[in-house]
mmCIF file of C-alpha atoms in Angstrom:
data_model
loop_
_atom_site.group_PDB
_atom_site.id
_atom_site.type_symbol
_atom_site.label_atom_id
_atom_site.label_comp_id
_atom_site.label_asym_id
_atom_site.label_seq_id
_atom_site.Cartn_x
_atom_site.Cartn_y
_atom_site.Cartn_z
ATOM 1 C CA UNK A 1 8.336 -22.138 -30.490
ATOM 2 C CA UNK A 2 5.835 -19.372 -31.251
ATOM 3 C CA UNK A 3 4.368 -19.686 -27.749
ATOM 4 C CA UNK A 4 7.793 -19.333 -26.119
ATOM 5 C CA UNK A 5 8.527 -16.338 -28.312
ATOM 6 C CA UNK A 6 5.468 -14.298 -27.326
ATOM 7 C CA UNK A 7 5.983 -15.106 -23.655
ATOM 8 C CA UNK A 8 9.599 -13.947 -23.936
ATOM 9 C CA UNK A 9 8.500 -10.666 -25.545
ATOM 10 C CA UNK A 10 5.809 -10.229 -22.895
ATOM 11 C CA UNK A 11 8.295 -10.777 -20.050
ATOM 12 C CA UNK A 12 10.858 -8.374 -21.528
ATOM 13 C CA UNK A 13 8.298 -5.599 -22.004
ATOM 14 C CA UNK A 14 6.839 -6.210 -18.546
ATOM 15 C CA UNK A 15 10.287 -5.929 -16.956
ATOM 16 C CA UNK A 16 10.899 -2.683 -18.847
ATOM 17 C CA UNK A 17 7.651 -1.285 -17.422
ATOM 18 C CA UNK A 18 8.398 -2.475 -13.875
ATOM 19 C CA UNK A 19 11.902 -0.976 -14.040
ATOM 20 C CA UNK A 20 10.339 2.301 -15.308
ATOM 21 C CA UNK A 21 12.064 2.277 -18.681
ATOM 22 C CA UNK A 22 8.492 2.858 -19.811
ATOM 23 C CA UNK A 23 6.534 4.909 -17.284
ATOM 24 C CA UNK A 24 2.862 5.672 -16.762
ATOM 25 C CA UNK A 25 1.506 7.440 -19.857
ATOM 26 C CA UNK A 26 4.408 6.415 -22.103
ATOM 27 C CA UNK A 27 3.729 4.796 -25.452
ATOM 28 C CA UNK A 28 5.575 1.534 -25.984
ATOM 29 C CA UNK A 29 6.972 0.691 -29.448
ATOM 30 C CA UNK A 30 4.392 0.046 -32.155
ATOM 31 C CA UNK A 31 3.548 -3.444 -33.397
ATOM 32 C CA UNK A 32 5.655 -2.825 -36.502
ATOM 33 C CA UNK A 33 8.628 -1.755 -34.375
ATOM 34 C CA UNK A 34 8.276 -4.788 -32.112
ATOM 35 C CA UNK A 35 8.029 -7.119 -35.119
ATOM 36 C CA UNK A 36 11.277 -5.645 -36.422
ATOM 37 C CA UNK A 37 13.020 -5.615 -33.006
ATOM 38 C CA UNK A 38 12.214 -9.232 -32.145
ATOM 39 C CA UNK A 39 12.266 -10.643 -35.695
ATOM 40 C CA UNK A 40 8.891 -12.276 -35.300
ATOM 41 C CA UNK A 41 5.341 -12.182 -36.671
ATOM 42 C CA UNK A 42 2.669 -9.604 -35.949
ATOM 43 C CA UNK A 43 0.491 -12.352 -34.426
ATOM 44 C CA UNK A 44 3.228 -13.213 -31.904
ATOM 45 C CA UNK A 45 3.628 -9.553 -30.937
ATOM 46 C CA UNK A 46 -0.129 -9.152 -30.506
ATOM 47 C CA UNK A 47 -0.261 -12.152 -28.168
ATOM 48 C CA UNK A 48 2.463 -10.579 -26.014
ATOM 49 C CA UNK A 49 0.620 -7.247 -25.930
ATOM 50 C CA UNK A 50 -2.606 -9.010 -25.005
ATOM 51 C CA UNK A 51 -0.907 -10.535 -21.958
ATOM 52 C CA UNK A 52 0.352 -7.093 -20.909
ATOM 53 C CA UNK A 53 -3.152 -5.662 -21.282
ATOM 54 C CA UNK A 54 -4.623 -8.507 -19.203
ATOM 55 C CA UNK A 55 -2.058 -7.728 -16.475
ATOM 56 C CA UNK A 56 -3.180 -4.091 -16.368
ATOM 57 C CA UNK A 57 0.170 -2.938 -17.714
ATOM 58 C CA UNK A 58 -0.948 -1.310 -20.964
ATOM 59 C CA UNK A 59 -4.071 -0.004 -22.648
ATOM 60 C CA UNK A 60 -4.522 0.014 -26.417
ATOM 61 C CA UNK A 61 -5.739 3.443 -27.524
ATOM 62 C CA UNK A 62 -6.870 4.119 -31.058
ATOM 63 C CA UNK A 63 -4.471 6.485 -32.778
ATOM 64 C CA UNK A 64 -1.829 6.170 -30.041
ATOM 65 C CA UNK A 65 -1.011 2.473 -29.952
ATOM 66 C CA UNK A 66 -0.251 0.822 -26.610
ATOM 67 C CA UNK A 67 0.083 3.177 -23.631
ATOM 68 C CA UNK A 68 1.451 2.226 -20.195
ATOM 69 C CA UNK A 69 -1.248 2.463 -17.500
ATOM 70 C CA UNK A 70 0.645 0.650 -14.729
ATOM 71 C CA UNK A 71 1.302 3.003 -11.807
ATOM 72 C CA UNK A 72 2.946 0.688 -9.329
ATOM 73 C CA UNK A 73 0.701 -1.444 -7.141
ATOM 74 C CA UNK A 74 1.964 -1.820 -3.595
ATOM 75 C CA UNK A 75 1.559 -5.371 -2.310
ATOM 76 C CA UNK A 76 1.327 -5.530 1.482
ATOM 77 C CA UNK A 77 1.628 -8.536 3.811
ATOM 78 C CA UNK A 78 -1.824 -8.166 5.362
ATOM 79 C CA UNK A 79 -1.432 -10.727 8.152
ATOM 80 C CA UNK A 80 1.971 -9.543 9.394
ATOM 81 C CA UNK A 81 2.579 -6.932 12.083
ATOM 82 C CA UNK A 82 5.184 -4.921 10.224
ATOM 83 C CA UNK A 83 6.064 -1.250 9.895
ATOM 84 C CA UNK A 84 5.922 0.633 6.607
ATOM 85 C CA UNK A 85 9.690 1.152 6.795
ATOM 86 C CA UNK A 86 10.212 -2.607 7.004
ATOM 87 C CA UNK A 87 7.866 -3.183 4.063
ATOM 88 C CA UNK A 88 9.711 -0.469 2.151
ATOM 89 C CA UNK A 89 13.061 -2.171 2.760
ATOM 90 C CA UNK A 90 11.757 -5.643 1.905
ATOM 91 C CA UNK A 91 10.006 -4.651 -1.330
ATOM 92 C CA UNK A 92 12.401 -1.928 -2.427
ATOM 93 C CA UNK A 93 9.679 0.736 -2.441
ATOM 94 C CA UNK A 94 10.573 4.295 -3.407
ATOM 95 C CA UNK A 95 8.026 6.168 -1.308
ATOM 96 C CA UNK A 96 8.862 9.442 0.429
ATOM 97 C CA UNK A 97 7.305 10.173 3.837
ATOM 98 C CA UNK A 98 5.868 13.556 4.802
ATOM 99 C CA UNK A 99 4.658 14.391 8.301
ATOM 100 C CA UNK A 100 1.281 16.195 8.170
ATOM 101 C CA UNK A 101 0.085 16.120 11.798
ATOM 102 C CA UNK A 102 1.842 15.427 15.106
ATOM 103 C CA UNK A 103 -0.262 16.436 18.114
ATOM 104 C CA UNK A 104 -1.758 15.410 21.443
ATOM 105 C CA UNK A 105 -5.553 14.834 21.469
ATOM 106 C CA UNK A 106 -8.383 13.644 23.722
ATOM 107 C CA UNK A 107 -9.616 10.108 23.104
ATOM 108 C CA UNK A 108 -13.161 11.444 23.399
ATOM 109 C CA UNK A 109 -12.663 13.513 20.252
ATOM 110 C CA UNK A 110 -12.146 10.331 18.216
ATOM 111 C CA UNK A 111 -14.960 8.020 19.263
ATOM 112 C CA UNK A 112 -14.105 5.120 16.964
ATOM 113 C CA UNK A 113 -10.527 5.107 18.214
ATOM 114 C CA UNK A 114 -11.634 5.478 21.845
ATOM 115 C CA UNK A 115 -13.902 2.442 21.550
ATOM 116 C CA UNK A 116 -11.297 0.361 19.715
ATOM 117 C CA UNK A 117 -8.717 1.015 22.446
ATOM 118 C CA UNK A 118 -11.208 0.786 25.308
ATOM 119 C CA UNK A 119 -10.399 4.240 26.663
ATOM 120 C CA UNK A 120 -12.143 6.875 28.749
ATOM 121 C CA UNK A 121 -12.949 10.145 26.989
ATOM 122 C CA UNK A 122 -10.407 12.169 28.985
ATOM 123 C CA UNK A 123 -7.456 9.882 28.222
ATOM 124 C CA UNK A 124 -4.800 11.366 25.946
ATOM 125 C CA UNK A 125 -3.428 10.147 22.635
ATOM 126 C CA UNK A 126 -0.517 11.058 20.371
ATOM 127 C CA UNK A 127 -2.010 11.631 16.916
ATOM 128 C CA UNK A 128 0.233 11.324 13.851
ATOM 129 C CA UNK A 129 -0.699 11.642 10.165
ATOM 130 C CA UNK A 130 1.830 10.869 7.445
ATOM 131 C CA UNK A 131 1.682 10.548 3.653
ATOM 132 C CA UNK A 132 3.702 8.160 1.492
ATOM 133 C CA UNK A 133 4.369 9.595 -1.953
ATOM 134 C CA UNK A 134 6.053 8.632 -5.202
ATOM 135 C CA UNK A 135 7.300 11.468 -7.411
ATOM 136 C CA UNK A 136 5.186 13.961 -5.501
ATOM 137 C CA UNK A 137 1.943 11.978 -5.744
ATOM 138 C CA UNK A 138 0.421 10.665 -2.514
ATOM 139 C CA UNK A 139 -0.168 6.918 -2.667
ATOM 140 C CA UNK A 140 -0.780 6.077 1.015
ATOM 141 C CA UNK A 141 -2.241 8.045 3.926
ATOM 142 C CA UNK A 142 -1.258 6.717 7.370
ATOM 143 C CA UNK A 143 -2.982 7.904 10.544
ATOM 144 C CA UNK A 144 -1.829 6.673 13.964
ATOM 145 C CA UNK A 145 -3.075 7.082 17.522
ATOM 146 C CA UNK A 146 -0.797 6.047 20.413
ATOM 147 C CA UNK A 147 -1.647 5.929 24.118
ATOM 148 C CA UNK A 148 0.185 8.848 25.705
ATOM 149 C CA UNK A 149 0.577 6.826 28.897
ATOM 150 C CA UNK A 150 2.751 4.442 26.850
ATOM 151 C CA UNK A 151 4.223 6.760 24.197
ATOM 152 C CA UNK A 152 4.681 10.234 25.697
ATOM 153 C CA UNK A 153 5.673 11.918 22.445
ATOM 154 C CA UNK A 154 7.049 11.312 18.962
ATOM 155 C CA UNK A 155 9.448 13.870 17.546
ATOM 156 C CA UNK A 156 9.234 14.833 13.863
ATOM 157 C CA UNK A 157 12.497 13.166 12.838
ATOM 158 C CA UNK A 158 11.268 9.844 14.256
ATOM 159 C CA UNK A 159 7.870 10.132 12.547
ATOM 160 C CA UNK A 160 9.573 10.731 9.204
ATOM 161 C CA UNK A 161 11.736 7.617 9.537
ATOM 162 C CA UNK A 162 10.416 4.690 11.593
ATOM 163 C CA UNK A 163 8.176 5.008 14.632
ATOM 164 C CA UNK A 164 8.405 1.279 15.322
ATOM 165 C CA UNK A 165 12.190 1.412 15.440
ATOM 166 C CA UNK A 166 11.850 4.125 18.092
ATOM 167 C CA UNK A 167 9.176 2.239 20.048
ATOM 168 C CA UNK A 168 11.083 -1.028 20.161
ATOM 169 C CA UNK A 169 14.699 0.141 20.422
ATOM 170 C CA UNK A 170 14.434 3.423 22.330
ATOM 171 C CA UNK A 171 11.333 2.822 24.458
ATOM 172 C CA UNK A 172 11.910 -0.954 24.681
ATOM 173 C CA UNK A 173 8.232 -1.713 24.040
ATOM 174 C CA UNK A 174 7.381 -5.356 23.430
ATOM 175 C CA UNK A 175 4.943 -5.073 20.504
ATOM 176 C CA UNK A 176 3.238 -8.428 20.135
ATOM 177 C CA UNK A 177 0.162 -8.706 17.869
ATOM 178 C CA UNK A 178 -2.648 -6.844 16.143
ATOM 179 C CA UNK A 179 -6.163 -7.276 14.815
ATOM 180 C CA UNK A 180 -6.921 -5.896 11.350
ATOM 181 C CA UNK A 181 -9.822 -5.203 9.051
ATOM 182 C CA UNK A 182 -9.957 -3.956 5.476
ATOM 183 C CA UNK A 183 -12.789 -2.025 3.830
ATOM 184 C CA UNK A 184 -13.229 -0.071 0.605
ATOM 185 C CA UNK A 185 -14.539 3.395 1.352
ATOM 186 C CA UNK A 186 -15.387 6.608 -0.548
ATOM 187 C CA UNK A 187 -13.006 9.534 -0.129
ATOM 188 C CA UNK A 188 -13.381 11.705 2.946
ATOM 189 C CA UNK A 189 -12.592 15.433 2.872
ATOM 190 C CA UNK A 190 -9.057 14.678 4.125
ATOM 191 C CA UNK A 191 -8.602 12.020 1.439
ATOM 192 C CA UNK A 192 -9.438 14.547 -1.292
ATOM 193 C CA UNK A 193 -6.957 16.997 0.243
ATOM 194 C CA UNK A 194 -4.189 14.403 0.375
ATOM 195 C CA UNK A 195 -4.768 12.279 -2.737
ATOM 196 C CA UNK A 196 -6.330 14.902 -4.997
ATOM 197 C CA UNK A 197 -9.083 14.317 -7.551
ATOM 198 C CA UNK A 198 -8.753 10.584 -8.202
ATOM 199 C CA UNK A 199 -11.221 8.431 -10.132
ATOM 200 C CA UNK A 200 -12.683 6.313 -8.701
ATOM 201 C CA UNK A 201 -12.468 8.227 -5.375
ATOM 202 C CA UNK A 202 -12.171 5.171 -3.117
ATOM 203 C CA UNK A 203 -9.562 3.931 -0.665
ATOM 204 C CA UNK A 204 -8.656 0.461 0.500
ATOM 205 C CA UNK A 205 -8.599 1.210 4.228
ATOM 206 C CA UNK A 206 -6.783 -1.074 6.665
ATOM 207 C CA UNK A 207 -7.596 -0.473 10.342
ATOM 208 C CA UNK A 208 -5.420 -2.076 13.000
ATOM 209 C CA UNK A 209 -5.507 -2.288 16.777
ATOM 210 C CA UNK A 210 -2.019 -3.098 18.058
ATOM 211 C CA UNK A 211 -1.206 -4.799 21.375
ATOM 212 C CA UNK A 212 1.811 -5.058 23.613
ATOM 213 C CA UNK A 213 2.874 -8.440 24.987
ATOM 214 C CA UNK A 214 1.000 -7.699 28.231
ATOM 215 C CA UNK A 215 -2.188 -7.281 26.080
ATOM 216 C CA UNK A 216 -2.276 -3.468 26.431
ATOM 217 C CA UNK A 217 -4.005 -1.932 23.407
ATOM 218 C CA UNK A 218 -1.646 0.949 22.772
ATOM 219 C CA UNK A 219 -2.006 1.873 19.076
ATOM 220 C CA UNK A 220 -4.767 2.363 16.528
ATOM 221 C CA UNK A 221 -3.678 2.687 12.898
ATOM 222 C CA UNK A 222 -5.664 3.698 9.816
ATOM 223 C CA UNK A 223 -3.771 3.069 6.584
ATOM 224 C CA UNK A 224 -5.508 4.310 3.431
ATOM 225 C CA UNK A 225 -4.378 3.211 -0.017
ATOM 226 C CA UNK A 226 -5.753 4.189 -3.405
ATOM 227 C CA UNK A 227 -8.195 1.394 -4.173
ATOM 228 C CA UNK A 228 -6.949 1.018 -7.748
ATOM 229 C CA UNK A 229 -3.344 0.640 -6.615
ATOM 230 C CA UNK A 230 -3.692 -1.641 -3.606
ATOM 231 C CA UNK A 231 -3.122 -5.372 -3.488
ATOM 232 C CA UNK A 232 -2.596 -7.737 -0.594
ATOM 233 C CA UNK A 233 -1.630 -11.370 -0.831
ATOM 234 C CA UNK A 234 -2.229 -14.089 1.722
ATOM 235 C CA UNK A 235 -1.515 -17.794 1.867
ATOM 236 C CA UNK A 236 -4.286 -20.016 3.215
ATOM 237 C CA UNK A 237 -4.384 -23.739 3.893
ATOM 238 C CA UNK A 238 -7.554 -25.744 4.499
ATOM 239 C CA UNK A 239 -7.527 -27.447 7.888
ATOM 240 C CA UNK A 240 -6.741 -31.142 7.518
ATOM 241 C CA UNK A 241 -9.564 -32.262 9.785
ATOM 242 C CA UNK A 242 -12.089 -30.675 7.415
ATOM 243 C CA UNK A 243 -10.833 -32.834 4.580
ATOM 244 C CA UNK A 244 -11.163 -36.126 6.448
#
C-alpha cells in the first residue's frame, strides 16, 4: 500500500506541475505540509519527491525546500515531415510565433544551404526567420530557405501562421519527404540575440532538406531548440532477418 501511496502523490504533484499550478521557480508544499495533506508518512512523501527530482521536475534546495525546475520540454516527432503548426495543434503547445526576417537572398550568400539544395550561386531564395516563444521567452528559432522559382514570396501573415498550409493549399505543392540531421552546437551570435544568456549556451539543431514529389529540393530548414529543453522520441524495430 505504501508503494501505491507514494506513486499516487508523485503523479498528483507531477500533474500539478505540468498543468502549471506550480510553475518554474515556484516552491511546492513542504514535506510537513504534504504529510498533512495526504495523511501519510514522511518516508512516503520523500519517495514521491525523489521520483519528481529524478524526472527533472524539482530540485531540493537547502533553506527553500523543493523548487520547480521544469520549464516545459517540447517533444518533437523527429522522423515525420510535419509543420510546427501541426505539432502545436497535436501536442497542445502554447508557443507564440514572431517573424524576425522575411527577405529574398542569393543562394551564394549561404554556402551550406546552396550545397544542400544543389543550387548555383546566382539562384534566389526566400529567407524566413521566426521565433517560437512561451511567455515572452524564446524557446525555438526556425530559419527557412525556399527556392524562389517554386515559392515566389511569403507574406508576413502567412509566416506568422502556417507556411505549409499556404504551400499545400494555396500553391498546391506536393510536399513529399525530407532528410534530417540533428547536432548539438554552441550558440552563434544570432542565438545569443534570440535566446539570451542561457546556460549551457547550446542548441539542439535539426537541419532538414525538403523535397517535392518530383524530387525537387525546394526547402532547407534549420530548427534550433534550447539543448536543455529539447527531446525527440522515435520508435525502432530490429529487422527480423537479423534475428534469424
